[in-house]
Amino acid sequence: MVGDLEFERPAKELRNKIAELKKFMDDKGIDLSDELERLEERLEKVEKEIYGNMTPWDRVQLARHPERPTTLDYITTLFTDFLELHGDRLYGDDEAIVGGIAKFHGKPVTVIGHQRGKDTKENLRRNFGMPHPEGYRKALRLMKQAEKFNRPIVCLLDTKGAYPGMSAEERGQSEAIARNLVEMAGLTVPVICIVIGEGASGGALAIGVGNHVHMLENSWYSVISPEGAAALLWKDSTQAKRAADTMKITAPDLLDMGIIDQMVPEVEGGAHRDLPKQASLIETVLKSSLDELSKMTRDELVAHRYEKYKKIGQYTFENDSIGVK
Amino acid sequence: MLKDLFAKKRKYATIPSDRVKQDVPEGLMTKCPVCKSIMTTKELNKANKVCISCDHHFRMTAQERINLIIDQGTFNETNKGMQTENPLNFPNYLETIEKDRKKTGINEAVVTGSGDINGHSIVFAVMDAHFRMGSMGSVVGEKITRAIEVATEERKPFIIFTASGGARMQEGVLSLMQMAKTSVALKRHHEEGLLFISVMTHPTTGGVSASFASIGDYNFAEPQALIGFAGRRIIEQTIRQELPEDFQTAEFLLKHGQLDAVVHRSKMKSTLSTVLDIHQGGEE
Ligand SMILES: [Zn+2]
């Protein structure tokens, strides 16, 4: 398989061996099916061992896999009648974020997501999925449009972060992100956010304030990338693996901390190994989320989002504290 | 809380003097890092820590800011007993917090409370860059959120003075989520038609810049304050070109339409008072 990762090497070697053996059997017409069966059993065991004991860093590698499905891959498999809508009406159209209207199980939705490229050419056009302010402002425009027409909003998060560039700062990167956070807080339609790959910092959160937030099993979501954390904490970006272990950035970690609502299981070996199957795993979670949230009134949806974020944080009080409100 | 309030009133001081830590001890000389002129620290403090030669605004502690802005005897602090936890079990995290608590005399990187500005009753939060660079973890996010909630309940304006390097790394994704938490609270305050003023002071960057700091009904900043989303070094590495000298200063933001005004420290209280006055006039 193309794009095998370092931690998958034992499985890759076995897969190669099996392929060689099959070819040998075909070429020579010799029956070695006992040997083949033995190897296939071993492969199954090795895969279970590898994918059942993935470290946070292994998951980060899968989240960044060049063949990992992107927002548009899921949009075209999960939704029908997708019509992409462009531009923020203020400055331009940022292709690092895509969005539009579509149907999910026959019902209208607005869907928005970070979009990275599949190759260098597309990545240049899409700025590696790192939005400028106009990308966030386009997202907000589409969210407000969804609210006006009472459509639920689905956001797919997958970014290495908001673009750190001069033009982004000049056009108000901070304001664009901040505005989205506060406006998403008040949306009177259901908002469901799913981290499908990388969820880096404010650049991800800017389309991530939802009633329900889910994560794919091998995605990550944190205040900073493992490399960034390592550089800041230990002045050494090569300690990214250690940062991934320490920072609690994986779906199981965030589920454990009560920050996400559900972990969407992944196809064994990662989402890229079977897109239709992965899409159906997302579909199940999305369907139940939408069904649950569709029962809420506009006011209830806003209050629900308030309570969800209000309770996130860890702190205590001094026993003899004075001035406690 | 009541006991606390009365104790303060009786003493007729905004804070116990043994807890005030000045950046530079009185009686010494201070050199301005910008124009290099030397002045007595007493002179500097008298000028509210603004260089008497070049107008460079030195950093202020939260308490100094409160003394400057809030009417004497009206300050009532909230949630000062809130304690930092160590959700990721980061080695030495709580030790560094304790060190900064001792150094600054405050429990975390923000002081919240209520008070008056020229008789206008407000709820406010003052971040302090002397405490862990003003970074925002759970306690900072929760204190600010509770202050906004009080402002909403009591139908009062909310004013924040920001000073922060951004989200606090040692609390991981919990720090990131404080951006969302403060936002949901601000939205509710906004929906009630209440006033929110953001005053950005040096430095206001990262997750704090990309949340409450940038979305006041009025955005003010102190002269030359560093304000921005991404760090200068990261941007230079990304775009491989040198940035203009005034990049990410308050003046740069003003030029690019992100601020209502850059306000000199000596005019800050009267400016805020004017806004509050106009808003109060509009309500009646
Ligand atoms: Zn000077």
Coordinates of C-alpha atoms and ligand atoms in Angstrom, one line a residue:
Chain A
M1 CA 0.0 0.0 0.0
V2 CA 1.2 3.5 -0.8
G3 CA 2.1 5.8 2.0
D4 CA 2.8 3.2 4.8
L5 CA 4.1 4.9 7.9
E6 CA 7.1 3.9 10.0
F7 CA 5.1 2.3 12.8
E8 CA 3.3 0.2 10.3
R9 CA 6.5 -1.4 9.0
P10 CA 6.1 -4.9 10.4
A11 CA 2.7 -5.1 8.7
K12 CA 4.0 -3.7 5.5
E13 CA 6.8 -6.3 5.4
L14 CA 4.3 -9.1 5.9
R15 CA 2.0 -7.7 3.2
N16 CA 4.9 -7.6 0.8
K17 CA 5.8 -11.2 1.7
I18 CA 2.3 -12.4 1.1
A19 CA 2.2 -10.6 -2.3
E20 CA 5.5 -12.2 -3.3
L21 CA 4.3 -15.6 -2.3
K22 CA 1.0 -15.2 -4.3
K23 CA 3.0 -14.2 -7.3
F24 CA 5.3 -17.1 -6.9
M25 CA 2.4 -19.5 -6.6
D26 CA 0.8 -18.1 -9.8
D27 CA 4.1 -18.0 -11.8
K28 CA 5.2 -21.5 -10.9
G29 CA 1.8 -23.1 -10.4
I30 CA 2.9 -24.5 -7.0
D31 CA 0.3 -24.7 -4.2
L32 CA 1.7 -23.1 -1.0
S33 CA -1.7 -22.2 0.5
D34 CA -0.7 -23.6 3.9
E35 CA 2.2 -21.2 4.0
L36 CA 0.0 -18.4 2.7
E37 CA -2.7 -19.0 5.3
R38 CA 0.0 -18.9 8.0
L39 CA 1.3 -15.6 6.8
E40 CA -2.2 -14.1 6.6
E41 CA -3.0 -15.2 10.1
R42 CA 0.3 -13.6 11.3
L43 CA -0.5 -10.4 9.4
E44 CA -3.9 -10.2 11.1
K45 CA -2.2 -10.6 14.5
V46 CA 0.4 -8.0 13.7
E47 CA -2.2 -5.5 12.5
K48 CA -4.2 -5.9 15.6
E49 CA -1.1 -5.4 17.7
I50 CA -0.1 -2.3 15.7
Y51 CA -3.4 -0.6 15.4
G52 CA -4.6 -1.6 18.8
N53 CA -1.6 0.0 20.5
M54 CA -1.1 3.2 18.7
T55 CA 0.8 6.0 20.4
P56 CA -0.4 9.6 20.2
W57 CA 2.4 10.3 17.7
D58 CA 1.3 7.3 15.5
R59 CA -2.2 9.0 15.4
V60 CA -0.6 12.3 14.5
Q61 CA 1.1 10.6 11.6
L62 CA -2.2 9.1 10.4
A63 CA -3.9 12.5 10.7
R64 CA -1.3 13.9 8.4
H65 CA -1.3 11.0 6.0
P66 CA -1.0 12.4 2.4
E67 CA -3.9 10.2 1.3
R68 CA -6.1 10.9 4.2
P69 CA -9.6 12.0 3.1
T70 CA -10.2 15.7 3.1
T71 CA -13.3 17.8 3.6
L72 CA -14.3 17.6 -0.1
D73 CA -13.9 13.8 -0.1
Y74 CA -16.4 13.5 2.8
I75 CA -18.7 16.2 1.3
T76 CA -19.1 14.2 -1.9
T77 CA -19.6 10.9 -0.1
L78 CA -21.8 12.1 2.8
F79 CA -24.0 14.6 1.1
T80 CA -26.1 15.0 -2.1
D81 CA -26.7 18.1 -4.2
F82 CA -23.6 19.9 -2.9
L83 CA -23.3 23.4 -4.3
E84 CA -20.1 25.2 -3.4
L85 CA -20.5 28.8 -2.5
H86 CA -17.5 31.2 -2.8
G87 CA -16.3 34.4 -1.3
D88 CA -16.6 36.6 1.8
R89 CA -18.2 39.6 0.0
L90 CA -15.5 41.7 1.5
Y91 CA -12.1 40.8 0.1
G92 CA -11.9 37.5 -1.8
D93 CA -12.4 33.8 -1.9
D94 CA -10.0 31.8 0.3
E95 CA -9.8 28.2 -1.0
A96 CA -8.3 27.0 2.3
I97 CA -11.9 26.8 3.4
V98 CA -14.7 25.4 1.3
G99 CA -18.4 25.6 2.0
G100 CA -21.8 25.4 0.5
I101 CA -25.3 24.0 0.6
A102 CA -26.2 20.3 0.3
K103 CA -28.6 17.6 1.5
F104 CA -28.0 15.0 4.2
H105 CA -30.5 12.2 4.2
G106 CA -32.7 14.4 2.0
K107 CA -32.6 17.4 4.4
P108 CA -30.9 20.7 3.7
V109 CA -27.7 21.5 5.5
T110 CA -24.9 24.0 5.2
V111 CA -21.5 22.3 5.2
I112 CA -18.1 24.1 5.8
G113 CA -14.6 22.8 6.2
H114 CA -10.9 23.4 6.0
Q115 CA -9.6 22.2 2.7
R116 CA -6.0 21.1 2.2
G117 CA -4.7 20.0 -1.2
K118 CA -3.9 16.5 -2.4
D119 CA -0.8 17.5 -4.3
T120 CA 1.7 20.4 -4.4
K121 CA -0.2 22.3 -7.0
E122 CA -3.5 22.1 -5.2
N123 CA -1.8 22.8 -1.9
L124 CA -0.4 26.1 -3.2
R125 CA -3.9 27.1 -4.3
R126 CA -5.4 26.1 -1.0
N127 CA -2.5 27.4 1.0
F128 CA -2.1 24.0 2.7
G129 CA -5.5 24.4 4.3
M130 CA -4.3 27.3 6.4
P131 CA -7.0 30.1 6.1
H132 CA -6.6 33.8 5.8
P133 CA -9.2 36.1 7.4
E134 CA -11.4 36.0 4.3
G135 CA -11.7 32.2 4.7
Y136 CA -13.1 32.6 8.2
R137 CA -15.4 35.5 7.0
K138 CA -16.7 33.3 4.2
A139 CA -17.4 30.6 6.7
L140 CA -19.3 33.1 8.9
R141 CA -21.3 34.4 5.9
L142 CA -22.4 30.9 5.1
M143 CA -23.3 30.2 8.8
K144 CA -25.4 33.3 9.0
Q145 CA -27.1 32.3 5.7
A146 CA -27.8 28.9 7.2
E147 CA -29.3 30.5 10.3
K148 CA -31.5 32.8 8.2
F149 CA -32.9 29.8 6.4
N150 CA -33.0 27.5 9.4
R151 CA -30.5 24.9 8.1
P152 CA -28.3 22.9 10.4
I153 CA -24.5 23.6 10.0
V154 CA -21.9 20.9 9.7
C155 CA -18.2 21.9 10.1
L156 CA -15.3 19.7 9.2
L157 CA -12.1 20.7 10.9
D158 CA -8.7 19.9 9.3
T159 CA -6.0 22.5 9.6
K160 CA -2.4 23.1 10.7
G161 CA -3.6 26.5 11.9
A162 CA -4.7 29.9 10.7
Y163 CA -2.1 31.2 8.2
P164 CA 0.7 33.1 10.0
G165 CA 1.5 35.7 7.3
M166 CA 1.8 39.5 7.0
S167 CA -1.3 39.9 4.8
A168 CA -3.4 37.8 7.2
E169 CA -2.4 40.1 10.1
E170 CA -3.1 43.2 8.0
R171 CA -6.6 42.0 7.3
G172 CA -7.3 41.1 10.9
Q173 CA -6.7 37.4 11.4
S174 CA -7.4 37.8 15.1
E175 CA -10.6 39.7 14.6
A176 CA -11.8 37.1 12.0
I177 CA -11.3 34.2 14.4
A178 CA -12.6 36.1 17.4
R179 CA -15.7 37.2 15.5
N180 CA -16.5 33.6 14.4
L181 CA -16.2 32.3 18.0
V182 CA -18.7 34.8 19.3
E183 CA -21.1 34.6 16.4
M184 CA -21.1 30.8 16.4
A185 CA -22.0 31.0 20.1
G186 CA -25.2 32.7 19.2
L187 CA -26.3 30.6 16.1
T188 CA -30.0 29.5 16.5
V189 CA -29.5 26.4 14.3
P190 CA -27.8 23.1 15.2
V191 CA -24.0 23.2 14.8
I192 CA -22.1 20.0 14.5
C193 CA -18.3 20.0 14.3
I194 CA -16.2 17.1 13.4
V195 CA -12.3 17.1 13.5
I196 CA -11.4 14.9 10.6
G197 CA -7.6 15.4 10.6
E198 CA -5.6 18.1 12.3
G199 CA -7.2 20.5 14.7
A200 CA -4.6 23.1 15.4
S201 CA -5.4 26.0 17.7
G202 CA -7.6 29.0 17.1
G203 CA -7.4 28.4 13.3
A204 CA -9.4 25.2 13.9
L205 CA -11.7 26.5 16.7
A206 CA -12.8 29.4 14.4
I207 CA -15.2 26.9 12.8
G208 CA -15.4 24.7 15.8
V209 CA -17.9 26.2 18.3
G210 CA -20.6 23.6 18.1
N211 CA -23.5 22.0 20.0
H212 CA -21.7 18.7 19.3
V213 CA -18.1 18.3 18.7
H214 CA -16.8 14.9 17.5
M215 CA -13.4 13.7 16.5
L216 CA -12.2 10.9 14.2
E217 CA -10.3 8.3 16.1
N218 CA -6.9 9.2 14.5
S219 CA -7.3 13.0 14.4
W220 CA -5.8 15.4 16.9
Y221 CA -7.0 18.7 18.4
S222 CA -4.9 21.0 20.6
V223 CA -3.9 24.5 21.5
I224 CA -0.8 24.1 19.3
S225 CA 0.8 21.5 17.1
P226 CA 3.2 19.0 18.7
E227 CA 6.1 20.7 17.0
G228 CA 5.0 24.1 18.2
A229 CA 4.6 22.8 21.7
A230 CA 8.0 21.2 21.7
A231 CA 9.6 24.4 20.4
L232 CA 7.9 26.5 23.1
L233 CA 8.2 24.1 26.0
W234 CA 11.6 22.6 25.5
K235 CA 13.1 24.9 22.8
D236 CA 13.4 21.9 20.6
S237 CA 10.9 21.1 17.8
T238 CA 12.4 17.6 17.4
Q239 CA 10.7 16.7 20.6
A240 CA 7.3 16.7 18.9
K241 CA 6.7 13.0 19.8
R242 CA 7.2 13.8 23.4
A243 CA 4.9 16.8 23.1
A244 CA 2.2 14.6 21.5
D245 CA 2.4 12.2 24.5
T246 CA 2.3 15.0 27.0
M247 CA -0.3 17.4 25.6
K248 CA -3.3 15.0 25.5
I249 CA -4.3 15.8 21.9
T250 CA -5.9 12.6 20.7
A251 CA -9.6 11.7 20.4
P252 CA -9.5 9.3 23.3
D253 CA -7.9 12.0 25.4
L254 CA -10.4 14.7 24.5
L255 CA -13.3 12.3 25.0
D256 CA -11.9 11.4 28.4
M257 CA -11.6 15.2 29.3
G258 CA -15.2 15.7 28.3
I259 CA -14.3 18.2 25.6
I260 CA -15.7 16.2 22.7
D261 CA -19.0 14.3 22.5
Q262 CA -18.1 11.3 20.5
M263 CA -15.1 9.6 18.9
V264 CA -15.9 8.5 15.4
P265 CA -14.2 5.1 14.9
E266 CA -11.8 4.7 12.0
V267 CA -11.2 2.0 9.5
E268 CA -8.4 -0.2 10.8
G269 CA -5.1 1.4 9.7
G270 CA -6.7 4.8 9.1
A271 CA -9.5 6.6 7.2
H272 CA -7.5 6.6 4.0
R273 CA -7.7 2.8 3.7
D274 CA -11.4 2.8 2.9
L275 CA -13.2 6.1 2.2
P276 CA -16.7 4.8 1.6
K277 CA -16.6 2.8 4.9
Q278 CA -15.1 5.7 6.8
A279 CA -17.8 8.0 5.4
S280 CA -20.5 5.6 6.6
L281 CA -18.9 5.6 10.1
I282 CA -19.2 9.4 10.1
E283 CA -22.7 9.3 8.7
T284 CA -23.9 7.2 11.6
V285 CA -22.6 9.7 14.2
L286 CA -23.7 12.7 12.2
K287 CA -27.2 11.3 11.8
S288 CA -27.7 10.7 15.5
S289 CA -26.3 14.1 16.3
L290 CA -28.6 15.9 13.9
D291 CA -31.7 13.9 15.1
E292 CA -30.9 14.8 18.7
L293 CA -30.3 18.5 18.0
S294 CA -33.2 19.0 15.6
K295 CA -35.6 18.5 18.6
M296 CA -34.3 21.6 20.3
T297 CA -35.8 25.1 19.9
R298 CA -33.6 28.0 18.8
D299 CA -33.2 29.2 22.4
E300 CA -32.4 25.8 23.6
L301 CA -29.7 25.4 21.0
V302 CA -28.0 28.6 22.1
A303 CA -28.3 27.7 25.8
H304 CA -27.0 24.2 25.1
R305 CA -23.9 25.6 23.5
Y306 CA -23.5 28.0 26.4
E307 CA -23.6 25.2 29.0
K308 CA -21.3 23.0 26.9
Y309 CA -18.4 25.6 26.9
K310 CA -19.1 27.1 30.3
K311 CA -18.1 23.9 32.0
I312 CA -14.8 23.4 30.3
G313 CA -11.8 24.1 32.5
Q314 CA -10.1 22.8 35.7
Y315 CA -9.7 24.9 38.8
T316 CA -10.3 24.8 42.5
F317 CA -10.9 27.2 45.3
E318 CA -8.8 27.9 48.4
N319 CA -10.6 26.7 51.5
D320 CA -10.4 30.0 53.2
S321 CA -11.0 32.0 50.1
I322 CA -12.6 35.4 50.5
G323 CA -14.1 37.3 47.6
V324 CA -15.5 34.2 46.0
K325 CA -18.5 35.0 43.9
Chain B
M1 CA -17.2 38.9 50.1
L2 CA -18.9 41.5 52.3
K3 CA -16.2 41.2 54.9
D4 CA -13.6 41.7 52.3
L5 CA -15.3 44.8 51.0
F6 CA -15.6 46.4 54.4
A7 CA -12.0 45.6 55.3
K8 CA -11.0 47.4 52.2
K9 CA -13.2 50.4 52.8
R10 CA -11.9 50.7 56.4
K11 CA -8.3 50.7 55.3
Y12 CA -9.2 53.2 52.6
A13 CA -6.7 51.7 50.3
T14 CA -7.3 49.7 47.2
I15 CA -4.7 47.1 48.2
P16 CA -2.6 46.1 51.1
S17 CA 0.7 47.8 50.5
D18 CA 2.8 44.7 51.4
R19 CA 1.3 42.9 48.4
V20 CA 2.1 45.6 45.8
K21 CA 5.2 44.7 43.9
Q22 CA 6.5 47.5 41.7
D23 CA 8.4 46.5 38.6
V24 CA 11.2 48.7 39.7
P25 CA 11.8 49.6 43.3
E26 CA 11.2 53.3 44.3
G27 CA 14.3 55.4 44.8
L28 CA 16.3 53.8 42.0
M29 CA 17.0 55.1 38.5
T30 CA 15.2 53.6 35.5
K31 CA 16.5 53.6 31.9
C32 CA 14.0 53.8 29.2
P33 CA 14.5 50.8 26.8
V34 CA 13.4 53.0 23.8
C35 CA 15.1 56.4 24.1
K36 CA 17.7 55.3 26.7
S37 CA 17.1 58.3 28.8
I38 CA 17.5 57.9 32.5
M39 CA 14.9 59.1 35.0
T40 CA 14.2 58.4 38.7
T41 CA 11.8 55.6 39.3
K42 CA 9.7 57.9 41.4
E43 CA 9.3 60.3 38.4
L44 CA 8.4 57.4 36.2
N45 CA 5.8 56.0 38.6
K46 CA 4.3 59.5 39.0
A47 CA 3.9 59.6 35.2
N48 CA 2.0 56.3 35.4
K49 CA 5.0 54.5 34.0
V50 CA 5.2 56.4 30.8
C51 CA 8.7 57.6 29.8
I52 CA 8.9 61.3 30.5
S53 CA 11.1 61.8 27.4
C54 CA 9.7 59.7 24.7
D55 CA 6.2 58.5 25.9
H56 CA 7.2 54.9 25.9
H57 CA 4.5 53.0 27.9
F58 CA 6.2 50.7 30.4
R59 CA 4.2 47.6 31.4
M60 CA 1.9 48.0 34.4
T61 CA 0.8 45.4 36.9
A62 CA -2.9 44.7 37.2
Q63 CA -3.0 46.6 40.5
E64 CA -1.3 49.6 39.1
R65 CA -3.8 49.6 36.2
I66 CA -6.7 49.4 38.7
N67 CA -5.2 52.3 40.7
L68 CA -5.0 54.3 37.6
I69 CA -8.5 53.6 36.1
I70 CA -10.9 52.7 39.0
D71 CA -12.1 55.3 41.4
Q72 CA -10.4 55.0 44.8
G73 CA -12.2 52.8 47.3
T74 CA -14.7 51.3 44.8
F75 CA -12.7 48.3 43.7
N76 CA -14.2 45.0 44.8
E77 CA -12.3 42.0 43.7
T78 CA -14.0 38.7 42.7
N79 CA -12.7 35.1 42.6
K80 CA -9.3 35.8 44.0
G81 CA -9.3 32.4 45.7
M82 CA -9.5 30.5 42.4
Q83 CA -6.6 28.1 42.1
T84 CA -4.8 26.7 39.1
E85 CA -4.8 22.9 38.6
N86 CA -2.4 20.8 36.6
P87 CA -4.7 18.9 34.1
L88 CA -1.9 17.5 32.0
N89 CA 0.3 16.7 35.0
F90 CA 3.0 18.9 33.6
P91 CA 6.3 18.7 35.5
N92 CA 6.8 21.8 37.7
Y93 CA 3.7 23.6 36.4
L94 CA 2.2 24.3 39.8
E95 CA 5.6 25.3 41.1
T96 CA 6.0 28.0 38.5
I97 CA 2.5 29.2 39.2
E98 CA 3.2 29.4 42.9
K99 CA 6.4 31.4 42.1
D100 CA 4.5 33.9 40.1
R101 CA 1.8 34.1 42.8
K102 CA 4.5 35.1 45.3
K103 CA 6.1 37.5 42.8
T104 CA 3.0 39.3 41.8
G105 CA 0.7 38.9 44.8
I106 CA -2.2 37.8 42.6
N107 CA -3.7 34.4 42.2
E108 CA -3.5 34.2 38.4
A109 CA -2.8 36.2 35.3
V110 CA -6.0 38.2 35.5
V111 CA -7.7 40.3 38.2
T112 CA -11.4 40.6 38.0
G113 CA -14.0 42.7 39.9
S114 CA -16.3 45.6 39.9
G115 CA -15.7 49.3 40.5
D116 CA -16.4 52.8 39.2
I117 CA -14.9 54.9 36.5
N118 CA -15.7 58.5 37.4
G119 CA -18.8 57.3 39.1
H120 CA -19.9 54.9 36.3
S121 CA -20.3 51.4 37.7
I122 CA -18.6 48.7 35.6
V123 CA -17.4 45.1 35.8
F124 CA -13.9 44.6 34.6
A125 CA -10.9 42.3 34.1
V126 CA -7.3 43.3 34.0
M127 CA -4.7 40.9 32.7
D128 CA -1.2 41.0 34.1
A129 CA 1.7 40.0 31.8
H130 CA 4.0 39.7 34.9
F131 CA 2.2 36.4 35.7
R132 CA 3.2 33.7 33.3
M133 CA 3.2 36.3 30.4
G134 CA -0.5 36.8 31.0
S135 CA -1.2 33.5 29.4
M136 CA -4.8 32.1 29.5
G137 CA -5.5 28.7 31.1
S138 CA -8.6 27.5 32.9
V139 CA -8.5 30.0 35.8
V140 CA -8.0 33.0 33.6
G141 CA -10.8 31.9 31.2
E142 CA -13.1 31.1 34.1
K143 CA -12.4 34.4 36.0
I144 CA -13.1 36.4 32.8
T145 CA -16.2 34.4 32.0
R146 CA -17.6 34.9 35.5
A147 CA -16.9 38.6 35.4
I148 CA -18.8 38.8 32.1
E149 CA -21.7 36.8 33.6
V150 CA -21.8 39.2 36.6
A151 CA -21.9 42.2 34.1
T152 CA -24.8 40.5 32.2
E153 CA -26.7 39.8 35.4
E154 CA -26.3 43.2 36.8
R155 CA -26.7 44.9 33.4
K156 CA -23.4 46.6 33.5
P157 CA -20.7 47.4 31.0
F158 CA -17.8 45.1 30.8
I159 CA -14.3 46.4 30.3
I160 CA -11.2 44.3 29.8
F161 CA -7.5 45.3 29.8
T162 CA -5.7 42.6 27.9
A163 CA -2.0 41.8 28.3
S164 CA -1.2 38.2 27.2
G165 CA 1.1 36.1 25.2
G166 CA -1.9 33.9 24.3
A167 CA -3.2 30.5 25.4
R168 CA -1.3 28.7 28.1
M169 CA 0.6 25.7 26.7
Q170 CA 0.7 23.7 30.0
E171 CA -3.1 23.3 30.0
G172 CA -3.3 22.1 26.4
V173 CA -6.7 22.0 24.7
L174 CA -8.4 23.3 27.9
S175 CA -6.6 26.6 27.3
L176 CA -7.8 26.7 23.7
M177 CA -11.4 26.1 24.9
Q178 CA -11.3 29.1 27.2
M179 CA -11.4 31.2 24.0
A180 CA -14.8 29.6 23.2
K181 CA -16.0 29.8 26.8
T182 CA -15.3 33.6 27.1
S183 CA -17.0 34.0 23.7
V184 CA -20.3 32.3 24.7
A185 CA -20.4 34.6 27.7
L186 CA -19.6 37.7 25.7
K187 CA -22.3 36.8 23.2
R188 CA -25.0 36.6 25.9
H189 CA -23.8 40.0 27.3
H190 CA -24.0 41.4 23.8
E191 CA -27.5 40.0 23.2
E192 CA -28.6 42.0 26.2
G193 CA -27.5 45.2 24.5
L194 CA -24.8 45.8 27.0
L195 CA -21.5 47.6 26.4
F196 CA -18.1 45.8 26.0
I197 CA -14.9 47.8 25.8
S198 CA -11.6 46.1 25.0
V199 CA -8.3 47.9 25.9
M200 CA -5.3 46.2 24.4
T201 CA -2.0 46.7 26.2
H202 CA 1.4 45.4 25.5
P203 CA 1.5 42.5 24.6
T204 CA -1.8 41.1 23.3
T205 CA -1.2 38.1 21.0
G206 CA -2.2 34.6 20.1
G207 CA -5.4 33.2 21.6
V208 CA -6.3 36.3 23.6
S209 CA -5.9 38.5 20.5
A210 CA -8.0 36.0 18.6
S211 CA -10.8 36.0 21.1
F212 CA -12.3 38.7 23.4
A213 CA -9.5 41.3 22.9
S214 CA -10.4 42.0 19.2
I215 CA -14.2 42.2 19.4
G216 CA -15.1 45.0 21.7
D217 CA -17.9 47.4 20.8
Y218 CA -14.9 49.7 21.2
N219 CA -11.4 48.5 20.6
F220 CA -8.7 50.7 22.2
A221 CA -5.0 50.2 22.6
E222 CA -2.1 51.8 24.3
P223 CA 0.6 53.4 22.0
Q224 CA 3.1 51.0 20.6
A225 CA 1.5 48.0 22.2
L226 CA 2.3 44.7 20.4
I227 CA -0.9 43.2 19.1
G228 CA -1.3 40.3 16.7
F229 CA -2.2 36.7 16.1
A230 CA 1.0 35.0 15.0
G231 CA 4.5 35.7 16.4
R232 CA 6.8 37.9 14.4
R233 CA 9.5 35.2 14.1
I234 CA 7.0 32.6 12.9
I235 CA 5.7 35.0 10.2
E236 CA 9.2 35.8 9.1
Q237 CA 10.0 32.1 8.8
T238 CA 6.8 31.5 6.8
I239 CA 7.0 34.3 4.3
R240 CA 10.8 34.5 4.2
Q241 CA 10.9 38.3 4.3
E242 CA 11.6 40.9 6.9
L243 CA 8.6 42.6 8.4
P244 CA 8.2 46.4 8.7
E245 CA 9.4 47.8 12.0
D246 CA 5.9 49.0 13.0
F247 CA 4.4 45.6 12.2
Q248 CA 1.8 44.5 14.8
T249 CA 2.0 47.7 16.8
A250 CA -1.1 49.5 17.9
E251 CA -0.5 52.1 15.3
F252 CA -0.2 49.4 12.6
L253 CA -3.6 48.0 13.7
L254 CA -5.1 51.4 13.7
K255 CA -3.9 52.0 10.1
H256 CA -5.4 48.6 9.1
G257 CA -8.8 49.3 10.5
Q258 CA -8.7 47.0 13.6
L259 CA -8.8 49.7 16.3
D260 CA -11.1 52.6 17.1
A261 CA -8.3 54.6 18.7
V262 CA -4.9 54.5 20.1
V263 CA -5.2 56.1 23.5
H264 CA -2.3 57.5 25.6
R265 CA -2.3 56.2 29.1
S266 CA -2.8 59.6 30.6
K267 CA -6.1 59.9 28.6
M268 CA -7.3 56.4 29.1
K269 CA -9.6 57.0 32.1
S270 CA -11.2 60.1 30.7
T271 CA -11.7 58.3 27.3
L272 CA -13.4 55.3 29.0
S273 CA -15.4 57.7 31.1
T274 CA -16.6 59.6 28.0
V275 CA -17.8 56.3 26.3
L276 CA -19.6 55.3 29.5
D277 CA -21.2 58.7 29.8
I278 CA -22.4 58.6 26.2
H279 CA -23.8 55.1 26.7
Q280 CA -25.5 56.0 29.9
G281 CA -27.1 59.1 28.3
G282 CA -28.4 56.9 25.5
E283 CA -30.2 54.6 27.9
E284 CA -32.3 57.2 29.6
Ligands
ZN1 ZN 11.8 56.9 26.6

